[in-house]
PDB file of C-alpha atoms in Angstrom:
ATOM      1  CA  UNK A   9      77.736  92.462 113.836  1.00 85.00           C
ATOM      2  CA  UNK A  10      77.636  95.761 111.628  1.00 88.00           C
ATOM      3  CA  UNK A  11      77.597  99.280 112.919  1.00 90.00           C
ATOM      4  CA  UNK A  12      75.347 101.936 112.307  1.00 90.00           C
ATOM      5  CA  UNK A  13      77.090 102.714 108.612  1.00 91.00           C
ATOM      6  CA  UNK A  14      77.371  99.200 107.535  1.00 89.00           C
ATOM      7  CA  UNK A  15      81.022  98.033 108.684  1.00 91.00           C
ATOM      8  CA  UNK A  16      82.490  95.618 111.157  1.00 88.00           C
ATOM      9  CA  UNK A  17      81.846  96.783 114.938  1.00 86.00           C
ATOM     10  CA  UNK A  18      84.682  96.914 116.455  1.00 83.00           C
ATOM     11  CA  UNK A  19      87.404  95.470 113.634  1.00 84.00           C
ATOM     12  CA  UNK A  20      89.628  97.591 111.796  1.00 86.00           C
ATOM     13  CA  UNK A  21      89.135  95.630 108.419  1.00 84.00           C
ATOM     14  CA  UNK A  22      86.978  92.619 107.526  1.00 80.00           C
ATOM     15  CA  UNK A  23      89.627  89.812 108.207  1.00 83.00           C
ATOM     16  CA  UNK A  24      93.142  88.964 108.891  1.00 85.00           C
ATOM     17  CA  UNK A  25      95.866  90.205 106.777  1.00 81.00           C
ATOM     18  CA  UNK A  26      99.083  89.131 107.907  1.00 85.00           C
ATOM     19  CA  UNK A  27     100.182  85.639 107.436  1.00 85.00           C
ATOM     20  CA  UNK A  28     101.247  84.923 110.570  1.00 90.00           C
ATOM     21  CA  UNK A  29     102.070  86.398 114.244  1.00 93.00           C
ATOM     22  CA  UNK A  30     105.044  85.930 116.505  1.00 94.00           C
ATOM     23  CA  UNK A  31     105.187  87.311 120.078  1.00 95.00           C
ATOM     24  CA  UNK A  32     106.946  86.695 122.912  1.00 96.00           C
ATOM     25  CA  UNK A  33     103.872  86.157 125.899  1.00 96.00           C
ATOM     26  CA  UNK A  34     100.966  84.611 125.052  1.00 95.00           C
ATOM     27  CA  UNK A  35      98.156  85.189 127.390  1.00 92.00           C
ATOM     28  CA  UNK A  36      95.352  82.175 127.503  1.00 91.00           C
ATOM     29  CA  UNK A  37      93.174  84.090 129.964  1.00 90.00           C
ATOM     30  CA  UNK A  38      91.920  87.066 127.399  1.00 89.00           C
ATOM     31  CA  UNK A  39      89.959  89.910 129.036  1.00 89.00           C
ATOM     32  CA  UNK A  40      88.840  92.191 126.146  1.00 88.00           C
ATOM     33  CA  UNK A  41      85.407  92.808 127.370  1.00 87.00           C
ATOM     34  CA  UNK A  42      83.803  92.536 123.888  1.00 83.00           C
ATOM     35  CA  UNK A  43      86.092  89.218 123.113  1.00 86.00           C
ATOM     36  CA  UNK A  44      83.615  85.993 122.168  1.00 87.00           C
ATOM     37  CA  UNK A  45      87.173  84.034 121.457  1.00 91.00           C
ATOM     38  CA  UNK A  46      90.512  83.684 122.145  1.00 93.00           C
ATOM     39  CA  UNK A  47      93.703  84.987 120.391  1.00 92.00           C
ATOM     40  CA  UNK A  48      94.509  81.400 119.441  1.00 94.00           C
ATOM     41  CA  UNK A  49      91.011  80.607 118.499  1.00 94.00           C
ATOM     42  CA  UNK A  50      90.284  83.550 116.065  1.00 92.00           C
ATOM     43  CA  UNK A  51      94.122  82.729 114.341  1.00 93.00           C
ATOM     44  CA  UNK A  52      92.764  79.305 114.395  1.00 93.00           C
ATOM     45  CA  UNK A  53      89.079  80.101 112.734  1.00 93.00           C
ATOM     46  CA  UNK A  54      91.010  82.406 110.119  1.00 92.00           C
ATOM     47  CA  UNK A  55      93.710  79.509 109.258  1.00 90.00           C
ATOM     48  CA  UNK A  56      96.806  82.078 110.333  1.00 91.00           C
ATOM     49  CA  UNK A  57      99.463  80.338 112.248  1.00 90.00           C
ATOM     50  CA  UNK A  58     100.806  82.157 115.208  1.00 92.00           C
ATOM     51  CA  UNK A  59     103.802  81.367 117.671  1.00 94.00           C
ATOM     52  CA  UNK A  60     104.939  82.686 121.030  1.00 96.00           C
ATOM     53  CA  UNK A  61     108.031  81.957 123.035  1.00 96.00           C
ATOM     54  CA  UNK A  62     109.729  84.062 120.739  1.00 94.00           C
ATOM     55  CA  UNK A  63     112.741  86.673 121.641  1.00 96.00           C
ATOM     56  CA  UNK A  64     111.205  89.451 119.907  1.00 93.00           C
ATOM     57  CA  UNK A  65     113.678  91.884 120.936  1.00 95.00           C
ATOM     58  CA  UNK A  66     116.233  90.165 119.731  1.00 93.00           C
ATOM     59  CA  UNK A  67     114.371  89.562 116.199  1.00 90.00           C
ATOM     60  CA  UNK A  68     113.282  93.139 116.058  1.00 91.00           C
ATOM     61  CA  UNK A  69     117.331  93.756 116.382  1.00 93.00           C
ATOM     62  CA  UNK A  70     117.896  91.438 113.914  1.00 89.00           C
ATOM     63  CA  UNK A  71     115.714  92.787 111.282  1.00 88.00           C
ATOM     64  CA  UNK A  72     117.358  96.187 111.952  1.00 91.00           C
ATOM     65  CA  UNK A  73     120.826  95.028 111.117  1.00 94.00           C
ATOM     66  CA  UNK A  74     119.975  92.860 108.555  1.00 89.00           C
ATOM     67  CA  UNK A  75     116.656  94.541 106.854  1.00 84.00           C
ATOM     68  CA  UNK A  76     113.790  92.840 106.234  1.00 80.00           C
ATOM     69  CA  UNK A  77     113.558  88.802 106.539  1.00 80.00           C
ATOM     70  CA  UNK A  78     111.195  86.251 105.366  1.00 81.00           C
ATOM     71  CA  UNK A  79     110.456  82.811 106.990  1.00 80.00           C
ATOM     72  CA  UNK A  80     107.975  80.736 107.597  1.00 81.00           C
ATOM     73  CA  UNK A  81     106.199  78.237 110.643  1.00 82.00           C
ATOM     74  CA  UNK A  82     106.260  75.240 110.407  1.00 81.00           C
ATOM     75  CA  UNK A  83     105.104  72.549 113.431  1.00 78.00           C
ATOM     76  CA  UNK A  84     106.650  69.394 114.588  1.00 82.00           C
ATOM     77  CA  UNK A  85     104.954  66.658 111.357  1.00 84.00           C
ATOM     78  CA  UNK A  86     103.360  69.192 109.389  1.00 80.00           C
ATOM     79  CA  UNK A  87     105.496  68.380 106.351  1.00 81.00           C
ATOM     80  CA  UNK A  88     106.391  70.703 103.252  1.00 80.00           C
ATOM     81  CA  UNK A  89     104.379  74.109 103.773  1.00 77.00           C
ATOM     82  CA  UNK A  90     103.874  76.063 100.635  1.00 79.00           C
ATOM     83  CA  UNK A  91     106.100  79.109 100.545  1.00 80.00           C
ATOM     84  CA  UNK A  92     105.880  82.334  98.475  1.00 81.00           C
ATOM     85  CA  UNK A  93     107.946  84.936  98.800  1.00 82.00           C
ATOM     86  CA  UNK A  94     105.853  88.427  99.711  1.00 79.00           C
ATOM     87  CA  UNK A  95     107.495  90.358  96.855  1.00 84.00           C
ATOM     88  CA  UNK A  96     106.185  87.421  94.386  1.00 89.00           C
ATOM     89  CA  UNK A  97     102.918  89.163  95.052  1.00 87.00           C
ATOM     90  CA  UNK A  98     100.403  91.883  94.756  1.00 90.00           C
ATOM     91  CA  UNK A  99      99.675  93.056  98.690  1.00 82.00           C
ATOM     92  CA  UNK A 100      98.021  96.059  97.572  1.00 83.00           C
ATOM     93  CA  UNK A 101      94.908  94.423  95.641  1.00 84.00           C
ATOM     94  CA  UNK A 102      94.672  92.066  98.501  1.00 81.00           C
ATOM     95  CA  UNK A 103      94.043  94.441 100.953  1.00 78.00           C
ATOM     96  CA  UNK A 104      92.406  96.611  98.473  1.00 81.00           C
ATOM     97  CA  UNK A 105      88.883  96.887  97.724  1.00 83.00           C
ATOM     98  CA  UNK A 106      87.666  95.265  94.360  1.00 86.00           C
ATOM     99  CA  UNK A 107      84.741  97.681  93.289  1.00 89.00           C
ATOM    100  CA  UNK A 108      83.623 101.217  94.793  1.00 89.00           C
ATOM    101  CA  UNK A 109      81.733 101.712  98.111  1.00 90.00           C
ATOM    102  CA  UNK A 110      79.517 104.593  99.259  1.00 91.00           C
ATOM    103  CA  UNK A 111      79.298 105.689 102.683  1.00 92.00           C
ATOM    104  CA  UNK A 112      77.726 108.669 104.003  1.00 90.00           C
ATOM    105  CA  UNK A 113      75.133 108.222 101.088  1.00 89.00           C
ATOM    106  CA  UNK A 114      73.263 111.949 101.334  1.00 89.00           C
ATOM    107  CA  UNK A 115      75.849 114.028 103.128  1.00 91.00           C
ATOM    108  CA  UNK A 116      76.753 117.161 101.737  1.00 90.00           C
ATOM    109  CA  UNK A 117      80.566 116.733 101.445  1.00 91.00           C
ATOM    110  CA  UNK A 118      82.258 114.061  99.219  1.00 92.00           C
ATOM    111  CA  UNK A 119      85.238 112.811  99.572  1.00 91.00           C
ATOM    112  CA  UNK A 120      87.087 109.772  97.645  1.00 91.00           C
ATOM    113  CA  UNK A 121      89.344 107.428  99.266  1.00 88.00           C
ATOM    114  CA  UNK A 122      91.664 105.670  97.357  1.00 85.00           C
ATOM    115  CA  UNK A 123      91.587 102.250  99.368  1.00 80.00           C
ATOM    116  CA  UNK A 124      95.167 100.667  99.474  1.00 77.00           C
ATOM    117  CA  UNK A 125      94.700  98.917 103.196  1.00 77.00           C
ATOM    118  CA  UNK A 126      92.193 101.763 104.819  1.00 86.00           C
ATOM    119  CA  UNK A 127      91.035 100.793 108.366  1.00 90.00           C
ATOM    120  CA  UNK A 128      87.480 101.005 108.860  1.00 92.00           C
ATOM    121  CA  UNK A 129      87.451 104.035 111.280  1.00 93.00           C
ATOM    122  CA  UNK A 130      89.203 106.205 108.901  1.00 93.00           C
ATOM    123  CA  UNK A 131      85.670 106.029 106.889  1.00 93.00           C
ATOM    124  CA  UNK A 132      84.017 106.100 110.275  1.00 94.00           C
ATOM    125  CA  UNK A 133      85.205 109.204 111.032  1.00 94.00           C
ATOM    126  CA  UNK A 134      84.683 110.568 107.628  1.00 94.00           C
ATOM    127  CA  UNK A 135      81.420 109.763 107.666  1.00 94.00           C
ATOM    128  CA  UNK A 136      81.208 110.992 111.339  1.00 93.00           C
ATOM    129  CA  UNK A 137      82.538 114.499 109.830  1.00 92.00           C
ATOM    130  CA  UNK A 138      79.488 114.704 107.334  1.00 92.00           C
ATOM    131  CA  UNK A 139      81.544 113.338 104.442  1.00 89.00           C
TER     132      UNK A 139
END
């Protein structure tokens, strides 16, 4: 469902970027009063693995100490899962969009955005602003 200016109600960008999620708790009862799914389920329909039961303090401290590590999930029979390494690749034209937008078509202020990963209410607000 679109709001009034064309984007995503609700969502901060059009689909899932990271790769995967890790957390600790894992709640199966969800209580978002605007979810239609699960946690699990919208991973699931977006083919992003996810894991919890993890000691994220203790990986946050890790990461610290040691800077930045890579890894990947794999389950119990799953087999060889295709790795490549995030520095192997362009994140900024994946998050990036591929040809200009307009929004706020008619308002009296213009302003560019140079989109490298901008969340949806950034423009909201923009437009909200009369840009």
């Amino acid at each position: 469902k679109l709001d009034e200016i064309g984007l995503p109600r609700g969502f901060e960008s059009d689909k899932i970027h990271a790769s995967a999620l890790v957390v600790q708790d894992y709640s199966y009862n969800y209580s978002h009063w605007n979810a239609s799914q699960s946690l699990g389920g919208w991973l699931k329909d977006q083919g992003v693995p996810g894991i919890h039961g993890i000691d994220t303090r203790m990986l946050t401290k890790q990461i610290r100490s040691k800077g930045t590590v890579t890894g990947r999930i794999i389950m119990d029979g799953q087999g060889e899962v295709k790795y490549q390494h995030p520095g192997d690749r362009n994140v900024v034209a994946e998050v990036s969009c591929k040809e200009p937008k307009v929004f706020g078509k008619g308002n009296s202020i213009k302003v560019v955005a140079v989109d490298c990963g901008i969340k949806f209410n950034i423009i909201r607000q923009l437009v909200k602003k009369g840009a």
